[in-house]
CSV table of N, CA and C in Angstrom, one decimal:
chain,number,residue,atom,x,y,z
A,1,SER,N,110.1,74.7,108.8
A,1,SER,CA,110.0,73.9,107.6
A,1,SER,C,109.9,74.9,106.4
A,2,THR,N,110.0,74.3,105.2
A,2,THR,CA,109.9,75.1,104.0
A,2,THR,C,108.5,75.6,103.8
A,3,GLU,N,107.5,74.8,104.1
A,3,GLU,CA,106.1,75.2,104.0
A,3,GLU,C,105.8,76.4,104.9
A,4,GLU,N,106.3,76.4,106.1
A,4,GLU,CA,106.1,77.5,107.1
A,4,GLU,C,106.8,78.8,106.6
A,5,ARG,N,107.9,78.7,106.0
A,5,ARG,CA,108.6,79.8,105.5
A,5,ARG,C,107.8,80.4,104.3
A,6,VAL,N,107.4,79.6,103.4
A,6,VAL,CA,106.6,80.0,102.3
A,6,VAL,C,105.3,80.7,102.8
A,7,ALA,N,104.6,80.1,103.7
A,7,ALA,CA,103.4,80.7,104.3
A,7,ALA,C,103.7,82.0,105.0
A,8,GLY,N,104.8,82.1,105.7
A,8,GLY,CA,105.2,83.4,106.3
A,8,GLY,C,105.4,84.5,105.3
A,9,ARG,N,106.1,84.1,104.2
A,9,ARG,CA,106.4,85.1,103.1
A,9,ARG,C,105.1,85.5,102.5
A,10,LEU,N,104.2,84.6,102.2
A,10,LEU,CA,102.9,85.0,101.6
A,10,LEU,C,102.1,85.9,102.5
A,11,GLU,N,102.1,85.6,103.8
A,11,GLU,CA,101.4,86.5,104.8
A,11,GLU,C,102.1,87.9,104.8
A,12,LEU,N,103.4,87.9,104.8
A,12,LEU,CA,104.1,89.2,104.8
A,12,LEU,C,103.7,90.0,103.6
A,13,ARG,N,103.7,89.3,102.4
A,13,ARG,CA,103.3,90.0,101.2
A,13,ARG,C,101.9,90.6,101.3
A,14,ARG,N,100.9,89.8,101.9
A,14,ARG,CA,99.6,90.3,102.1
A,14,ARG,C,99.5,91.5,103.0
A,15,VAL,N,100.3,91.5,104.0
A,15,VAL,CA,100.4,92.7,104.9
A,15,VAL,C,101.0,93.9,104.2
A,16,ARG,N,102.0,93.7,103.5
A,16,ARG,CA,102.6,94.8,102.7
A,16,ARG,C,101.6,95.4,101.7
A,17,ASN,N,100.9,94.5,101.0
A,17,ASN,CA,99.9,95.0,100.0
A,17,ASN,C,98.8,95.8,100.7
A,18,ALA,N,98.4,95.3,101.9
A,18,ALA,CA,97.3,96.0,102.6
A,18,ALA,C,97.8,97.3,103.2
A,19,ALA,N,99.1,97.3,103.6
A,19,ALA,CA,99.7,98.6,104.2
A,19,ALA,C,99.7,99.7,103.1
A,20,GLU,N,99.8,99.3,101.9
A,20,GLU,CA,99.8,100.4,100.8
A,20,GLU,C,98.5,101.2,100.9
A,21,GLN,N,97.5,100.7,101.5
A,21,GLN,CA,96.2,101.4,101.6
A,21,GLN,C,96.1,102.4,102.7
A,22,LEU,N,97.1,102.3,103.6
A,22,LEU,CA,97.2,103.2,104.8
A,22,LEU,C,97.7,104.5,104.4
A,23,THR,N,97.5,105.5,105.2
A,23,THR,CA,98.0,106.9,105.0
A,23,THR,C,99.5,106.8,105.2
A,24,ASP,N,100.2,107.8,104.7
A,24,ASP,CA,101.7,107.9,105.0
A,24,ASP,C,102.0,107.9,106.5
A,25,ASP,N,101.2,108.7,107.2
A,25,ASP,CA,101.5,108.8,108.7
A,25,ASP,C,101.2,107.4,109.3
A,26,GLN,N,100.2,106.7,108.9
A,26,GLN,CA,99.9,105.4,109.5
A,26,GLN,C,101.0,104.4,109.2
A,27,ARG,N,101.5,104.4,108.0
A,27,ARG,CA,102.6,103.5,107.6
A,27,ARG,C,103.8,103.8,108.4
A,28,LEU,N,104.1,105.1,108.6
A,28,LEU,CA,105.3,105.6,109.3
A,28,LEU,C,105.3,105.1,110.7
A,29,VAL,N,104.1,105.3,111.4
A,29,VAL,CA,104.0,104.9,112.8
A,29,VAL,C,104.1,103.3,112.9
A,30,LEU,N,103.5,102.6,112.1
A,30,LEU,CA,103.5,101.1,112.2
A,30,LEU,C,105.0,100.6,111.9
A,31,ALA,N,105.6,101.2,110.9
A,31,ALA,CA,107.0,100.8,110.5
A,31,ALA,C,107.9,101.1,111.7
A,32,CYS,N,107.8,102.2,112.3
A,32,CYS,CA,108.6,102.5,113.5
A,32,CYS,C,108.4,101.6,114.7
A,33,GLN,N,107.1,101.2,114.9
A,33,GLN,CA,106.8,100.3,116.0
A,33,GLN,C,107.3,98.9,115.7
A,34,VAL,N,107.1,98.4,114.5
A,34,VAL,CA,107.4,97.0,114.2
A,34,VAL,C,108.9,96.9,113.8
A,35,ALA,N,109.4,97.6,112.9
A,35,ALA,CA,110.7,97.4,112.4
A,35,ALA,C,111.8,98.0,113.3
A,36,LEU,N,111.5,99.1,113.9
A,36,LEU,CA,112.5,99.8,114.8
A,36,LEU,C,112.3,99.6,116.3
A,37,ASP,N,111.1,99.0,116.6
A,37,ASP,CA,110.8,98.9,118.0
A,37,ASP,C,110.9,100.2,118.8
A,38,MET,N,110.4,101.3,118.1
A,38,MET,CA,110.6,102.6,118.6
A,38,MET,C,109.4,102.9,119.5
A,39,SER,N,109.7,103.5,120.6
A,39,SER,CA,108.6,103.9,121.6
A,39,SER,C,107.9,105.1,121.2
A,40,CYS,N,106.8,105.4,121.8
A,40,CYS,CA,106.1,106.6,121.5
A,40,CYS,C,106.9,107.8,121.8
A,41,ARG,N,107.6,107.8,122.9
A,41,ARG,CA,108.5,108.9,123.4
A,41,ARG,C,109.6,109.2,122.3
A,42,GLU,N,110.2,108.1,121.8
A,42,GLU,CA,111.3,108.3,120.8
A,42,GLU,C,110.7,108.9,119.5
A,43,PHE,N,109.6,108.3,119.1
A,43,PHE,CA,108.9,108.7,117.9
A,43,PHE,C,108.6,110.2,118.0
A,44,CYS,N,107.9,110.6,119.0
A,44,CYS,CA,107.5,112.0,119.2
A,44,CYS,C,108.7,112.9,119.3
A,45,ALA,N,109.8,112.5,119.9
A,45,ALA,CA,111.0,113.4,119.9
A,45,ALA,C,111.5,113.6,118.5
A,46,CYS,N,111.5,112.6,117.7
A,46,CYS,CA,112.0,112.7,116.3
A,46,CYS,C,111.1,113.4,115.4
A,47,SER,N,109.8,113.2,115.6
A,47,SER,CA,108.8,113.7,114.6
A,47,SER,C,108.2,115.1,115.0
A,48,GLY,N,108.2,115.4,116.3
A,48,GLY,CA,107.5,116.6,116.7
A,48,GLY,C,106.1,116.4,117.0
A,49,TRP,N,105.6,115.1,116.9
A,49,TRP,CA,104.2,114.8,117.2
A,49,TRP,C,104.0,114.8,118.7
A,50,SER,N,102.7,115.0,119.1
A,50,SER,CA,102.3,114.9,120.5
A,50,SER,C,102.0,113.4,120.7
A,51,PRO,N,102.1,113.0,122.0
A,51,PRO,CA,101.8,111.6,122.2
A,51,PRO,C,100.3,111.2,121.9
A,52,GLU,N,99.4,112.2,122.0
A,52,GLU,CA,98.0,112.0,121.6
A,52,GLU,C,97.9,111.7,120.1
A,53,LYS,N,98.5,112.5,119.3
A,53,LYS,CA,98.5,112.3,117.8
A,53,LYS,C,99.1,110.9,117.5
A,54,TYR,N,100.2,110.6,118.1
A,54,TYR,CA,100.8,109.3,117.9
A,54,TYR,C,99.8,108.2,118.2
A,55,ARG,N,99.2,108.3,119.4
A,55,ARG,CA,98.3,107.2,119.9
A,55,ARG,C,97.1,107.1,118.9
A,56,LYS,N,96.6,108.2,118.4
A,56,LYS,CA,95.4,108.2,117.5
A,56,LYS,C,95.8,107.6,116.2
A,57,VAL,N,96.9,108.0,115.6
A,57,VAL,CA,97.3,107.5,114.3
A,57,VAL,C,97.7,106.0,114.4
A,58,ALA,N,98.3,105.6,115.4
A,58,ALA,CA,98.7,104.2,115.6
A,58,ALA,C,97.4,103.3,115.8
A,59,GLN,N,96.5,103.8,116.5
A,59,GLN,CA,95.2,103.1,116.8
A,59,GLN,C,94.5,102.9,115.4
A,60,ARG,N,94.3,104.0,114.7
A,60,ARG,CA,93.6,104.0,113.4
A,60,ARG,C,94.4,103.1,112.4
A,61,ALA,N,95.7,103.1,112.4
A,61,ALA,CA,96.5,102.3,111.5
A,61,ALA,C,96.2,100.8,111.8
A,62,ARG,N,96.3,100.4,113.1
A,62,ARG,CA,96.1,99.0,113.4
A,62,ARG,C,94.7,98.6,113.0
A,63,ALA,N,93.7,99.4,113.3
A,63,ALA,CA,92.3,99.1,113.0
A,63,ALA,C,92.1,98.9,111.4
A,64,ARG,N,92.6,99.9,110.7
A,64,ARG,CA,92.5,99.9,109.3
A,64,ARG,C,93.3,98.7,108.7
A,65,LEU,N,94.4,98.4,109.2
A,65,LEU,CA,95.2,97.2,108.6
A,65,LEU,C,94.5,95.9,108.9
A,66,ARG,N,93.9,95.8,110.1
A,66,ARG,CA,93.1,94.6,110.4
A,66,ARG,C,91.9,94.5,109.5
A,67,ALA,N,91.2,95.6,109.2
A,67,ALA,CA,90.1,95.5,108.3
A,67,ALA,C,90.5,95.2,106.9
A,68,LEU,N,91.6,95.8,106.4
A,68,LEU,CA,92.1,95.5,105.1
A,68,LEU,C,92.5,94.0,105.0
A,69,MET,N,93.2,93.5,106.0
A,69,MET,CA,93.6,92.1,106.0
A,69,MET,C,92.4,91.2,105.9
A,70,ALA,N,91.4,91.5,106.7
A,70,ALA,CA,90.1,90.7,106.8
A,70,ALA,C,89.4,90.7,105.4
A,71,ALA,N,89.4,91.9,104.8
A,71,ALA,CA,88.8,92.0,103.5
A,71,ALA,C,89.5,91.3,102.4
A,72,ALA,N,90.9,91.3,102.5
A,72,ALA,CA,91.7,90.6,101.5
A,72,ALA,C,91.5,89.1,101.7
A,73,GLU,N,91.4,88.7,102.9
A,73,GLU,CA,91.1,87.2,103.2
A,73,GLU,C,89.8,86.8,102.7
A,74,ALA,N,88.8,87.7,102.7
A,74,ALA,CA,87.5,87.4,102.2
A,74,ALA,C,87.4,87.6,100.7
A,75,GLY,N,88.4,88.1,100.1
A,75,GLY,CA,88.4,88.3,98.6
A,75,GLY,C,87.8,89.5,98.2
A,76,VAL,N,87.6,90.5,99.1
A,76,VAL,CA,87.0,91.8,98.8
A,76,VAL,C,88.1,92.7,98.3
A,77,PRO,N,87.8,93.3,97.1
A,77,PRO,CA,88.9,94.2,96.6
A,77,PRO,C,89.0,95.5,97.5
A,78,PRO,N,90.2,96.1,97.5
A,78,PRO,CA,90.4,97.2,98.4
A,78,PRO,C,89.6,98.4,97.9
A,79,THR,N,89.1,99.2,98.8
A,79,THR,CA,88.4,100.4,98.4
A,79,THR,C,89.4,101.6,98.6
A,80,SER,N,89.0,102.8,98.1
A,80,SER,CA,89.8,103.9,98.3
A,80,SER,C,89.9,104.3,99.7
A,81,GLN,N,91.0,104.7,100.2
A,81,GLN,CA,91.2,105.0,101.6
A,81,GLN,C,90.4,106.2,102.0
A,82,ALA,N,89.9,106.1,103.2
A,82,ALA,CA,89.1,107.3,103.7
A,82,ALA,C,90.1,108.3,104.2
A,83,SER,N,89.7,109.6,104.1
A,83,SER,CA,90.6,110.6,104.6
A,83,SER,C,90.6,110.6,106.1
A,84,GLU,N,91.9,110.7,106.6
A,84,GLU,CA,92.0,110.6,108.1
A,84,GLU,C,92.9,111.7,108.6
């Protein structure tokens, strides 16, 4: 329905805004996972990262994005990103 599409677009906008608070590496990993369905092996072959670095960056990105989304939902303004 139209309402579902509008709600989906609004949610996507919230995710995009929250993702701006992630580090460049975190955004890169999440974009490759979500948009390209790229595996760890493929990403590491292209980037020169170790699987351990990939795992850690992806884990931190997901956790930070969840926290940012929860804060946005609660109406809390974003804080400066922690160095990672």
